[in-house]
PDB file of C-alpha atoms in Angstrom:
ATOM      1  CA  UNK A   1     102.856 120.459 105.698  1.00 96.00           C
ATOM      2  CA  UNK A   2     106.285 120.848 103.894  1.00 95.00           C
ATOM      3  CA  UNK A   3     109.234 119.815 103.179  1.00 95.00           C
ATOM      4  CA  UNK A   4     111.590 117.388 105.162  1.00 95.00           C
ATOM      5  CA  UNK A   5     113.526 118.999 107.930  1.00 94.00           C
ATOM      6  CA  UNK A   6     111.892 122.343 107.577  1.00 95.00           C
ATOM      7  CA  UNK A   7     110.443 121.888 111.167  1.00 94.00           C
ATOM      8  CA  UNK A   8     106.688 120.920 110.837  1.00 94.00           C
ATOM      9  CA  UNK A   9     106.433 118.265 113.525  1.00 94.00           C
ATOM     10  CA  UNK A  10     107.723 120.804 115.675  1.00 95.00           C
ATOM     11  CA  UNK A  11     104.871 123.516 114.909  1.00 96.00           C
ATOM     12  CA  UNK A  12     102.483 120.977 114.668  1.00 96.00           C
ATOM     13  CA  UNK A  13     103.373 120.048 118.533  1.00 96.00           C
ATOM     14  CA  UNK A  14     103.273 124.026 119.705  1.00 96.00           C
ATOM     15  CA  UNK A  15     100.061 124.598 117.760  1.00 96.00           C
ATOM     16  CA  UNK A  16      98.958 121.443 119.168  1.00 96.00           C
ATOM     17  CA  UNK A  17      99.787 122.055 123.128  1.00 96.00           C
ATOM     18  CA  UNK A  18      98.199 125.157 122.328  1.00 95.00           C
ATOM     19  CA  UNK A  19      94.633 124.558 121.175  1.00 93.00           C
ATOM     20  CA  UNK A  20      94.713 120.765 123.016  1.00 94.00           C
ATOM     21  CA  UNK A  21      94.672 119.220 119.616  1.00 96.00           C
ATOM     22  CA  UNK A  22      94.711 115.012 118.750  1.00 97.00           C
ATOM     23  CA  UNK A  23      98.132 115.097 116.600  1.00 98.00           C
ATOM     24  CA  UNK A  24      97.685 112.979 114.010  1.00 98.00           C
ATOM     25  CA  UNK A  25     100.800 111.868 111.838  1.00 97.00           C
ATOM     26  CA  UNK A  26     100.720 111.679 107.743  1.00 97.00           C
ATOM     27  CA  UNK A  27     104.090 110.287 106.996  1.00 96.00           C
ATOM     28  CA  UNK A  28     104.204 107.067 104.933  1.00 94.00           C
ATOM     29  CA  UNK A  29     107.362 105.643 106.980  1.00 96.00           C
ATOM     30  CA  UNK A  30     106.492 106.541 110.759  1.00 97.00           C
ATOM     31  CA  UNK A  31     103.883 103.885 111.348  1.00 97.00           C
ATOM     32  CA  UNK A  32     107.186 100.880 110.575  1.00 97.00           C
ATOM     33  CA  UNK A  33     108.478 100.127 114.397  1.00 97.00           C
ATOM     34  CA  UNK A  34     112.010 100.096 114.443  1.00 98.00           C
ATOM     35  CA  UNK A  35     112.513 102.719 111.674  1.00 98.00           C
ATOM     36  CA  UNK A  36     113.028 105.517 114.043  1.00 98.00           C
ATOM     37  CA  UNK A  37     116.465 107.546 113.654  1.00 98.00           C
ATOM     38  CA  UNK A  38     116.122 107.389 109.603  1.00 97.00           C
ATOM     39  CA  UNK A  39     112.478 108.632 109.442  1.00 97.00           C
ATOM     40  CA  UNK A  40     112.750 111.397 112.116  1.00 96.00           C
ATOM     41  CA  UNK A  41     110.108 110.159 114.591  1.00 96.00           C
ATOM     42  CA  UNK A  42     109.080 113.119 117.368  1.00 93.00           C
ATOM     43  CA  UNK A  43     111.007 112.499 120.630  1.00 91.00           C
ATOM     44  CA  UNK A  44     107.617 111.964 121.881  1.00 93.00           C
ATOM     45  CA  UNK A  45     105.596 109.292 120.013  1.00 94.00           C
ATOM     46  CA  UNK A  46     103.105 108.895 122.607  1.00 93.00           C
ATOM     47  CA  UNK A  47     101.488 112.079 121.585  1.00 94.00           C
ATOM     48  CA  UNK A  48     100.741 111.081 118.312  1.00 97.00           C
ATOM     49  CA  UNK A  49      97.947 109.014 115.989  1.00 98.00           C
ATOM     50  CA  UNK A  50      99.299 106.465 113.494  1.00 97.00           C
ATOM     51  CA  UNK A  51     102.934 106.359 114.793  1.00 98.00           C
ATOM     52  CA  UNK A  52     104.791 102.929 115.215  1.00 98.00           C
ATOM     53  CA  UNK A  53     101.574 101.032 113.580  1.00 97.00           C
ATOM     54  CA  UNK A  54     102.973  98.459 111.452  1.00 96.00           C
ATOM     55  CA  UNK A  55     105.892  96.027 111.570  1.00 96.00           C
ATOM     56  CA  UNK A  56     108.613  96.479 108.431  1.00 96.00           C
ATOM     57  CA  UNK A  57     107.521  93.733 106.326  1.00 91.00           C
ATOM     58  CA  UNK A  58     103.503  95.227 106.005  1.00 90.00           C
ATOM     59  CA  UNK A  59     102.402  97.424 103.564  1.00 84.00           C
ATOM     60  CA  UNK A  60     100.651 100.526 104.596  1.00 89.00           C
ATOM     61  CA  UNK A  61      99.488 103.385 101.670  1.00 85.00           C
ATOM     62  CA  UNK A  62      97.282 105.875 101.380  1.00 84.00           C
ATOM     63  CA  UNK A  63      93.934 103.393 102.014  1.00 83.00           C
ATOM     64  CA  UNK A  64      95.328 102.326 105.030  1.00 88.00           C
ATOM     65  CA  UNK A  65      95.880 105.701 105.776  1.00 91.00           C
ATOM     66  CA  UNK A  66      92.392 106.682 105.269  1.00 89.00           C
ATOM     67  CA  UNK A  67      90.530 104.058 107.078  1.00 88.00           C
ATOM     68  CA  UNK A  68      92.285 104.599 110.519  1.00 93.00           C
ATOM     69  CA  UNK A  69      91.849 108.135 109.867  1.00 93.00           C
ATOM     70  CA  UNK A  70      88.308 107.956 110.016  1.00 91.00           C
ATOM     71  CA  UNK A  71      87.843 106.686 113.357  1.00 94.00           C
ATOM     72  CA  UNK A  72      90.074 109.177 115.162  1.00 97.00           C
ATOM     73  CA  UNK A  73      88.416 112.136 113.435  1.00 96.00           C
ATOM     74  CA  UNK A  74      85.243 110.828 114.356  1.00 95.00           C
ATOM     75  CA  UNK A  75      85.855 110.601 118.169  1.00 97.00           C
ATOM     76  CA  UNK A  76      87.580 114.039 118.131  1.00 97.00           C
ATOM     77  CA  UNK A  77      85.006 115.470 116.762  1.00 97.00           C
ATOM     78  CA  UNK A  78      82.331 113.804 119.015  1.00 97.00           C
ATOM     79  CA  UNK A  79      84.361 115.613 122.156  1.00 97.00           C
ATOM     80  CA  UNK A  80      85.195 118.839 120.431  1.00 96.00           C
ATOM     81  CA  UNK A  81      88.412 118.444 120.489  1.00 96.00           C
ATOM     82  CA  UNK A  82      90.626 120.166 117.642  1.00 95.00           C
ATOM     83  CA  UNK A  83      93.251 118.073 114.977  1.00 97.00           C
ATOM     84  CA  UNK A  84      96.489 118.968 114.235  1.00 97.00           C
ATOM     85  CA  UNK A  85      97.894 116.598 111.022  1.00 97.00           C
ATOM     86  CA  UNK A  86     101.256 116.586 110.625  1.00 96.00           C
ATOM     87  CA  UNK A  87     103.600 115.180 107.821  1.00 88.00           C
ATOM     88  CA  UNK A  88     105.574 114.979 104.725  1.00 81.00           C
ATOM     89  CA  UNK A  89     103.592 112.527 102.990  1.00 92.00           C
ATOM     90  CA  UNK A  90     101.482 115.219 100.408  1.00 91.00           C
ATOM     91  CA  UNK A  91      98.992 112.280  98.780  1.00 88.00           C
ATOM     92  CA  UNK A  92      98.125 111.205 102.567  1.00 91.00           C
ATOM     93  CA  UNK A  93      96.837 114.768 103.592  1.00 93.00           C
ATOM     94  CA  UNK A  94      95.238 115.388  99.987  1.00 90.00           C
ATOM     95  CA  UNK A  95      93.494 112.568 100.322  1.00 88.00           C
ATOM     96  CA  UNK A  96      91.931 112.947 103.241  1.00 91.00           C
ATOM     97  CA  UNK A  97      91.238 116.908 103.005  1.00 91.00           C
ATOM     98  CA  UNK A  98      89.955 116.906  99.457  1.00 84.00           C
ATOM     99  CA  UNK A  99      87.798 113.815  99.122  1.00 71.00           C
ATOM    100  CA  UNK A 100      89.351 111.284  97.266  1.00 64.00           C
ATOM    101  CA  UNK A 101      86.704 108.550  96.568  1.00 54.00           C
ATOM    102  CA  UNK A 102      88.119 106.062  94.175  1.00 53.00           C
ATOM    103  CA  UNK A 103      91.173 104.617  96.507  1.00 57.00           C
ATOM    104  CA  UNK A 104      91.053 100.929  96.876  1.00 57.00           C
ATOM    105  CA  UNK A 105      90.644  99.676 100.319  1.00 57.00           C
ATOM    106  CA  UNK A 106      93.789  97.108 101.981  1.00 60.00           C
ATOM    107  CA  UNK A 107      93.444  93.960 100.598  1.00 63.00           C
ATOM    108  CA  UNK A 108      93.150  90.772 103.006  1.00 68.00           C
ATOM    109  CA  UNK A 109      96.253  90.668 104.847  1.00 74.00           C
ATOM    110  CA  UNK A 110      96.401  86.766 104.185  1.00 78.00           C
ATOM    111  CA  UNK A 111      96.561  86.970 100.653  1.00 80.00           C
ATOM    112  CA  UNK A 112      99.241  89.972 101.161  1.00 79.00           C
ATOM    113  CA  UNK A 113     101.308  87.436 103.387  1.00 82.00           C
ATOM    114  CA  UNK A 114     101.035  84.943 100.447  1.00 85.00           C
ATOM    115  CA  UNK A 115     102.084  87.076  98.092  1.00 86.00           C
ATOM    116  CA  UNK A 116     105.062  88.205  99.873  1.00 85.00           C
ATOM    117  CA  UNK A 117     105.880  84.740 101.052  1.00 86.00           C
ATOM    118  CA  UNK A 118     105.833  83.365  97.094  1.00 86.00           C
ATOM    119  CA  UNK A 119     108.090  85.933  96.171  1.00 88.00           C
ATOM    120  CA  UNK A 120     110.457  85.044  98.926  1.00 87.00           C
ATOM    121  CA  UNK A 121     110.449  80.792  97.363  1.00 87.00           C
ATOM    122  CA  UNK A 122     109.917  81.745  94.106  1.00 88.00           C
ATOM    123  CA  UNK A 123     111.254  84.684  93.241  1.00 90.00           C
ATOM    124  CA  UNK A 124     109.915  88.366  91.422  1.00 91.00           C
ATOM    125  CA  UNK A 125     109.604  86.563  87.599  1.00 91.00           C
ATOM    126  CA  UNK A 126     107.311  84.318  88.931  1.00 89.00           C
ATOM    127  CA  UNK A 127     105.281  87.306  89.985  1.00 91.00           C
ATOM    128  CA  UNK A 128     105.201  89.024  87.049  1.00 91.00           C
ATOM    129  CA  UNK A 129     104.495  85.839  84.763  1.00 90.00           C
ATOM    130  CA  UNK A 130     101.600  85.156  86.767  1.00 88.00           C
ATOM    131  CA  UNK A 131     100.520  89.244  86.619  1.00 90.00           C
ATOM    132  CA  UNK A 132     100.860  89.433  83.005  1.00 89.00           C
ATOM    133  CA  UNK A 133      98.854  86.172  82.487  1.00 85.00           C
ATOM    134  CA  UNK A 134      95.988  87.703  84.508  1.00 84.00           C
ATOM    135  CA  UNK A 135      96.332  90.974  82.998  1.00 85.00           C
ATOM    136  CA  UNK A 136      97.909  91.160  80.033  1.00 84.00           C
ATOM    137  CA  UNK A 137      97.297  95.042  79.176  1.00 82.00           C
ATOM    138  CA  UNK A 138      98.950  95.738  82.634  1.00 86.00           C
ATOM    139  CA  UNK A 139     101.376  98.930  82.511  1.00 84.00           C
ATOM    140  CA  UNK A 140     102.876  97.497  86.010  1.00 86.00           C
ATOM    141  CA  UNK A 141     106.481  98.090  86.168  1.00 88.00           C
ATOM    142  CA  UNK A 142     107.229  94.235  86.284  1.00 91.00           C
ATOM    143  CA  UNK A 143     110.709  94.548  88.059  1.00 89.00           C
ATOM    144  CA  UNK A 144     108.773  96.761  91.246  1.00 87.00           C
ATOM    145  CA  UNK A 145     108.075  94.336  93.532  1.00 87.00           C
ATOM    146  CA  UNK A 146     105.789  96.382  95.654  1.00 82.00           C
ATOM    147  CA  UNK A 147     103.655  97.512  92.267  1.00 85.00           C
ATOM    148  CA  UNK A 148     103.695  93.662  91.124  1.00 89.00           C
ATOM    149  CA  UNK A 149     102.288  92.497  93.994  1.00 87.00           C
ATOM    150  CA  UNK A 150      99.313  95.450  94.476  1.00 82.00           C
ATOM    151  CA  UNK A 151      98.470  94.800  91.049  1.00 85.00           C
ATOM    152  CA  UNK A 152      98.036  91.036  92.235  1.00 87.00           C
ATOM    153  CA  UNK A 153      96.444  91.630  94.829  1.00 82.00           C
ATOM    154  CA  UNK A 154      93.700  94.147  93.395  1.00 77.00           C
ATOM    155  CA  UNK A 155      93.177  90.995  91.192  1.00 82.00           C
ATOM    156  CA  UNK A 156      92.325  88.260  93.822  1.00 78.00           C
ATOM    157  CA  UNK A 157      91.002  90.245  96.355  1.00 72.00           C
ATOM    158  CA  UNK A 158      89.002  93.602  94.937  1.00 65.00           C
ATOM    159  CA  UNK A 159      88.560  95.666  97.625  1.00 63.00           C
ATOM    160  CA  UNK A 160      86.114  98.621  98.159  1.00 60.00           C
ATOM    161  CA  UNK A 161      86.838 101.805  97.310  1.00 60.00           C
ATOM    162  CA  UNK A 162      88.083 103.981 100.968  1.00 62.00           C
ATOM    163  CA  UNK A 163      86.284 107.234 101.230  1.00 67.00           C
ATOM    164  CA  UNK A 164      85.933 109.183 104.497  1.00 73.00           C
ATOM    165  CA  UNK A 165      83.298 111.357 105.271  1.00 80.00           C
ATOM    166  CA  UNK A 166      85.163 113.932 107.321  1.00 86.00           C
ATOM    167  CA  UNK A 167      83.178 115.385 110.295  1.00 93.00           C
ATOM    168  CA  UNK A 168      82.460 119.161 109.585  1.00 93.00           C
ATOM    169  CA  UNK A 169      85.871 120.839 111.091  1.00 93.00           C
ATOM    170  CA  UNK A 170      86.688 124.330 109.968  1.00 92.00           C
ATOM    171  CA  UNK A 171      89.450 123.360 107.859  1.00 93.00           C
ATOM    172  CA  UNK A 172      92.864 124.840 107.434  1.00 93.00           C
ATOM    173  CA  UNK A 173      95.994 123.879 105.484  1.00 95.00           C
ATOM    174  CA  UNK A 174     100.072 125.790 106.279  1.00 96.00           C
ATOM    175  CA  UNK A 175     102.839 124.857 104.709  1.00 96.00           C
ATOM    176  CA  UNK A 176     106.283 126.036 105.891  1.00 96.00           C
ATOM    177  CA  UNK A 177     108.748 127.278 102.950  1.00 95.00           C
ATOM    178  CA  UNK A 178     112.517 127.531 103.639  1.00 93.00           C
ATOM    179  CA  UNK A 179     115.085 128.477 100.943  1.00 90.00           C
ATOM    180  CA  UNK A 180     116.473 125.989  99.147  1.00 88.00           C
ATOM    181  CA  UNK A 181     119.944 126.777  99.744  1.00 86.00           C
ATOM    182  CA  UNK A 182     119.877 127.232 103.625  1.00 90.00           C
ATOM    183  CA  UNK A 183     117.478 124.414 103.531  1.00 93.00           C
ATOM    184  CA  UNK A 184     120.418 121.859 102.361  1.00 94.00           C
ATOM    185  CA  UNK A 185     123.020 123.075 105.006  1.00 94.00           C
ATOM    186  CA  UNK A 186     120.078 122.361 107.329  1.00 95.00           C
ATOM    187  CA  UNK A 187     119.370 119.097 105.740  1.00 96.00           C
ATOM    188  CA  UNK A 188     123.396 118.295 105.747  1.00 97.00           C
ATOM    189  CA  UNK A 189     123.491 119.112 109.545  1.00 96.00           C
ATOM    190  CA  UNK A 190     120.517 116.839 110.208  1.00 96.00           C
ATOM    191  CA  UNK A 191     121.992 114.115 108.913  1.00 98.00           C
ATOM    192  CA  UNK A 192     125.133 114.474 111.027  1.00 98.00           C
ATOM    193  CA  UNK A 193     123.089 114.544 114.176  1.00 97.00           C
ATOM    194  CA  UNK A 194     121.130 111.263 113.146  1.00 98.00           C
ATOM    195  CA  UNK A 195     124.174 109.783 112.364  1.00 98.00           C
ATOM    196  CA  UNK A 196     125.348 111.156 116.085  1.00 98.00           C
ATOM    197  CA  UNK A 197     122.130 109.409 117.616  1.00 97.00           C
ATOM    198  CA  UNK A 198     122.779 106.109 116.237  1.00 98.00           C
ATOM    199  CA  UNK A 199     121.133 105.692 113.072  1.00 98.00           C
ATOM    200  CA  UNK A 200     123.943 103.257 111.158  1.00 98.00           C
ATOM    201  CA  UNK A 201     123.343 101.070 114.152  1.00 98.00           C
ATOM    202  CA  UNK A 202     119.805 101.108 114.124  1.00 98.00           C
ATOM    203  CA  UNK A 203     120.458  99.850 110.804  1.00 98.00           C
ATOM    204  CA  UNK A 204     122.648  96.883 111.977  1.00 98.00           C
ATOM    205  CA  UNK A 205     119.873  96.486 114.434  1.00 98.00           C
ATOM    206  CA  UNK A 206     117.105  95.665 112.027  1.00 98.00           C
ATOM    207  CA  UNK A 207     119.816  93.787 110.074  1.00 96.00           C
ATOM    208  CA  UNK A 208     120.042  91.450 112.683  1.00 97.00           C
ATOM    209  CA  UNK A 209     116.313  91.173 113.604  1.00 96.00           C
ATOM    210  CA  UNK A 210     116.065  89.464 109.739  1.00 96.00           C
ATOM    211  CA  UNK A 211     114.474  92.758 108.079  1.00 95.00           C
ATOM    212  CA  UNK A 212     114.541  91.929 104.431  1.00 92.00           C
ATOM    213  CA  UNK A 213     116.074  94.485 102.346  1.00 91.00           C
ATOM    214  CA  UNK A 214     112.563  94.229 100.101  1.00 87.00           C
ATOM    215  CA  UNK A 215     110.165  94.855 102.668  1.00 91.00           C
ATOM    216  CA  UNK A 216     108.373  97.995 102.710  1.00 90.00           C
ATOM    217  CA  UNK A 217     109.720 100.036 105.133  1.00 95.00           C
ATOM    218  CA  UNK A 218     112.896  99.767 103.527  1.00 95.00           C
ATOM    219  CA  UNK A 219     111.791 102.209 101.012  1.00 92.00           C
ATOM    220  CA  UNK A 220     112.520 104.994 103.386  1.00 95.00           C
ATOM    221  CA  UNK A 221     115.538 107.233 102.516  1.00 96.00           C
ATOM    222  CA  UNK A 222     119.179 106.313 103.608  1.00 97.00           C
ATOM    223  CA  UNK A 223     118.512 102.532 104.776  1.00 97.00           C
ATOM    224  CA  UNK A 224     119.680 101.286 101.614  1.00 96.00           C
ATOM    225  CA  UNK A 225     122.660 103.433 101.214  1.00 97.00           C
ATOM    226  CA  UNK A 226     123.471 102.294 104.950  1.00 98.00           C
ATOM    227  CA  UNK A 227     123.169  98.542 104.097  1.00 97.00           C
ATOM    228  CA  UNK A 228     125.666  99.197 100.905  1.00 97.00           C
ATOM    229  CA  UNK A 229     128.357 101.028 103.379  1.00 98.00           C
ATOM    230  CA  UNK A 230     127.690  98.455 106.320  1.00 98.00           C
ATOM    231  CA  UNK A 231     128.304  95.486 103.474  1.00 97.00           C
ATOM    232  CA  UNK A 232     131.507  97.734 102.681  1.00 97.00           C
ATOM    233  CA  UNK A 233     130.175  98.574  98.780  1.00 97.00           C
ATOM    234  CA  UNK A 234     130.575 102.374  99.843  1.00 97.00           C
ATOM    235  CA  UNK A 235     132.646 104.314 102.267  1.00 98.00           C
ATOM    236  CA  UNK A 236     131.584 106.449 105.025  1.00 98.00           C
ATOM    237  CA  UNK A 237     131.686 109.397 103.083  1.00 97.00           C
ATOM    238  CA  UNK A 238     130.027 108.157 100.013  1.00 98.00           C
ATOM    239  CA  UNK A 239     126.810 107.191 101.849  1.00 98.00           C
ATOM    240  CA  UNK A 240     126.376 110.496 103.593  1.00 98.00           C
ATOM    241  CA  UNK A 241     126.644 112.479  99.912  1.00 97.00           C
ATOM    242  CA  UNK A 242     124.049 109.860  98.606  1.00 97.00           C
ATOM    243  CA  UNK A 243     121.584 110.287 101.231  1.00 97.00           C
ATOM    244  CA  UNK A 244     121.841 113.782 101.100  1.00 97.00           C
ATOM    245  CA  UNK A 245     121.510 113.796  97.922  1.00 96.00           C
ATOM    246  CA  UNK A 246     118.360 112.071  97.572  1.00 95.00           C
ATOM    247  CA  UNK A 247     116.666 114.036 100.797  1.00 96.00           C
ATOM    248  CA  UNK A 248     117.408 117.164  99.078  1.00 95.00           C
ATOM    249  CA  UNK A 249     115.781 115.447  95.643  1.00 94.00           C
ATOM    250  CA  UNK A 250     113.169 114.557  98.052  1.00 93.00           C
ATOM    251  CA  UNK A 251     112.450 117.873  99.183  1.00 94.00           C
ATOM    252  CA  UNK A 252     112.067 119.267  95.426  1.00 93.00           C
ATOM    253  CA  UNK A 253     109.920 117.108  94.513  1.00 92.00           C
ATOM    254  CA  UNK A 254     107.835 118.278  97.725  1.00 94.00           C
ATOM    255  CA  UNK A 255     108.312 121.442  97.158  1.00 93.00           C
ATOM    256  CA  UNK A 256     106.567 120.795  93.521  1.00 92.00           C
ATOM    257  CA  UNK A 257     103.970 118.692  94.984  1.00 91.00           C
ATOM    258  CA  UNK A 258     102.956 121.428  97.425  1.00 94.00           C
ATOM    259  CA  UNK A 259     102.928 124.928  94.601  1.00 92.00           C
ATOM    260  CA  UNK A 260      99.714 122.203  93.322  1.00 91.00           C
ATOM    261  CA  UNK A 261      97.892 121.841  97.038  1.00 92.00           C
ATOM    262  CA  UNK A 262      94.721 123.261  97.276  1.00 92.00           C
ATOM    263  CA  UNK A 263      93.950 125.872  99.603  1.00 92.00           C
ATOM    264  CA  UNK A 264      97.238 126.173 101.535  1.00 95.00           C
ATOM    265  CA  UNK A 265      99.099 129.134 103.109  1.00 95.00           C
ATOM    266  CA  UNK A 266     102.354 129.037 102.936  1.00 95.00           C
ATOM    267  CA  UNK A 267     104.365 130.772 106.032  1.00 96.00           C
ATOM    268  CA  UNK A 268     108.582 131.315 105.128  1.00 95.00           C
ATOM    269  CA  UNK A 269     110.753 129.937 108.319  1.00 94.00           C
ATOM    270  CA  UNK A 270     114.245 130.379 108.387  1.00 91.00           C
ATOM    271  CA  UNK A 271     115.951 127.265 108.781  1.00 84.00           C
ATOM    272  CA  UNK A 272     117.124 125.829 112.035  1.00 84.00           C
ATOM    273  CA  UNK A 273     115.273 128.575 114.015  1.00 91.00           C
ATOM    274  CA  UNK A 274     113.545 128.103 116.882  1.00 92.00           C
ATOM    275  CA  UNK A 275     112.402 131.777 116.787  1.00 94.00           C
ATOM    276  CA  UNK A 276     110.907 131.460 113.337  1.00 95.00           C
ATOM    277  CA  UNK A 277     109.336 128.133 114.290  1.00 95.00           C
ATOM    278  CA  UNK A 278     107.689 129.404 117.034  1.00 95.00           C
ATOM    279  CA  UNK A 279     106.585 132.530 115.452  1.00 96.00           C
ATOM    280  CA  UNK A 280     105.023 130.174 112.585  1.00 95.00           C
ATOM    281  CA  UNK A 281     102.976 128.631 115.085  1.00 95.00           C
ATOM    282  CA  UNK A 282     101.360 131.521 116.909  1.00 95.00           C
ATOM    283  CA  UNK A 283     100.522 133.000 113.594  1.00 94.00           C
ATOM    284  CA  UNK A 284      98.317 129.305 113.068  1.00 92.00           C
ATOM    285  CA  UNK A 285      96.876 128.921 116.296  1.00 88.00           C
ATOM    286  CA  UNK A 286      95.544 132.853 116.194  1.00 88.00           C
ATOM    287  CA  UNK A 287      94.567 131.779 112.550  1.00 85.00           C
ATOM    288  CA  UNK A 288      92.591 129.043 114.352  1.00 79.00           C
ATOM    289  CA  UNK A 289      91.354 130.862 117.056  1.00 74.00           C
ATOM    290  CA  UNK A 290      89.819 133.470 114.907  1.00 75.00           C
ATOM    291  CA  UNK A 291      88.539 131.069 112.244  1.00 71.00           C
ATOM    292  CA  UNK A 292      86.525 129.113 115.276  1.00 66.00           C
ATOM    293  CA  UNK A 293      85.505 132.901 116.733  1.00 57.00           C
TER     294      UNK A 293
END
């Protein structure tokens, strides 16, 4: 675990290499194909669980999360083969490490394509009209579309709760802490080089292909503030301070998240060091190695 851009997938893939570990991804905007520069996808997908699952317009959360969890574990564990999870997404990896029971399951994807498809003819209002005749004592926020139409569709199609029963690993949890302050010249310098690799046209790219500007995977940091500059609302320069802005918010609030985590270590990097990273990532594997005997 921690914070965005501090270098995790890239101890996650030495630790993994190392003890010939299943990588499994936990970040909430990896599984969207197409969403690639702006989310920070590894330069090798193929060695990764739960990467490039879902097309843009799906919803994926923690449930979804859960249940194809389960399955991988379950074969890894069957062959003795070691996990390495990996991601940014703290309520994906609490969940599964600490036992969450009382998640609701994915709803049927027909009724989510409904759903999505009355929005799109008759707007959010209608939504919410129909929510808060259903359910008036709903505390919804009526003008989230996503929320509106979960709340919907826990109505007409209750789902299961999602638990998995993980299989008996010896369990460990890292986090890697960089200073705030060298952390955001880090972050800044990041967002140069996805700029570099392509990631406003990546954004014209999905444009084109008819992405809606309301579908899910449109949540993800910067692809809003790209659309604004691309529809010329915002210069150049004014969409690079706002998406560094909110990545460095981001990173707070993950910061915060992760001072609550149960059971973590927490190992300093300094940022933009290979070094460090790699140093990080002997001290787990020997962590693991000596754990497993």
């Amino acid at each position: 675990m921690g914070p965005t851009g501090s270098g995790k997938s890239d101890v996650a893939e030495m630790v993994a290499a190392k003890l010939g570990a299943v990588l499994v991804s936990a970040d909430a905007f990896q599984v969207y194909r197409g969403f690639d520069i702006g989310t920070n996808k590894p330069n090798d997908r193929s060695r990764y669980e739960l990467i490039d699952i879902c097309e843009p317009p799906e919803q994926f959360g923690v449930g979804e999360f859960l249940q194809r969890c389960g399955p991988i574990l379950a074969k890894a564990w069957e062959g003795r083969i070691p996990v390495v999870v990996a991601g940014g997404t703290g309520l994906y990896i609490r969940a599964l490490f600490e036992g969450y029971a009382d998640l609701a399951g994915p709803p049927d994807s027909a009724v989510r394509a409904e759903l999505m498809q009355r929005e799109r003819e008759s707007g959010l209002g209608a939504l919410a009209e129909e929510l808060t005749r259903l359910d008036p004592d709903t505390k919804v926020d009526l003008a989230n579309p996503v929320r509106v139409r979960r709340a919907l569709e826990r109505i007409y199609c209750p789902t299961e709760p999602v638990k998995v029963d993980l299989p008996p690993f010896n369990q460990s949890k890292f986090s890697l802490e960089v200073e705030p302050a060298g952390h955001r010249a880090l972050l800044a310098s990041r967002l140069d080089a996805m700029i570099d690799r392509g990631w406003i046209e990546e954004v014209k790219m999905l444009q084109g292909k008819g992405i809606a500007q309301n579908a899910p995977a449109m949540r993800a940091i910067g692809y809003h503030s790209w659309i604004r500059y691309l529809s010329k609302a915002t210069t150049l320069d004014e969409a690079k301070e706002e998406i560094l802005t909110l990545t460095v918010q981001y990173a707070k609030r993950q910061r915060t998240w992760l001072r609550k985590e149960p059971r973590l270590r927490t190992l300093a990097v300094e940022p933009g060091s290979v070094r460090s990273l790699k140093a990080v990532a002997a001290s787990i594997w020997t962590s693991a190695a000596k754990r497993d005997g």
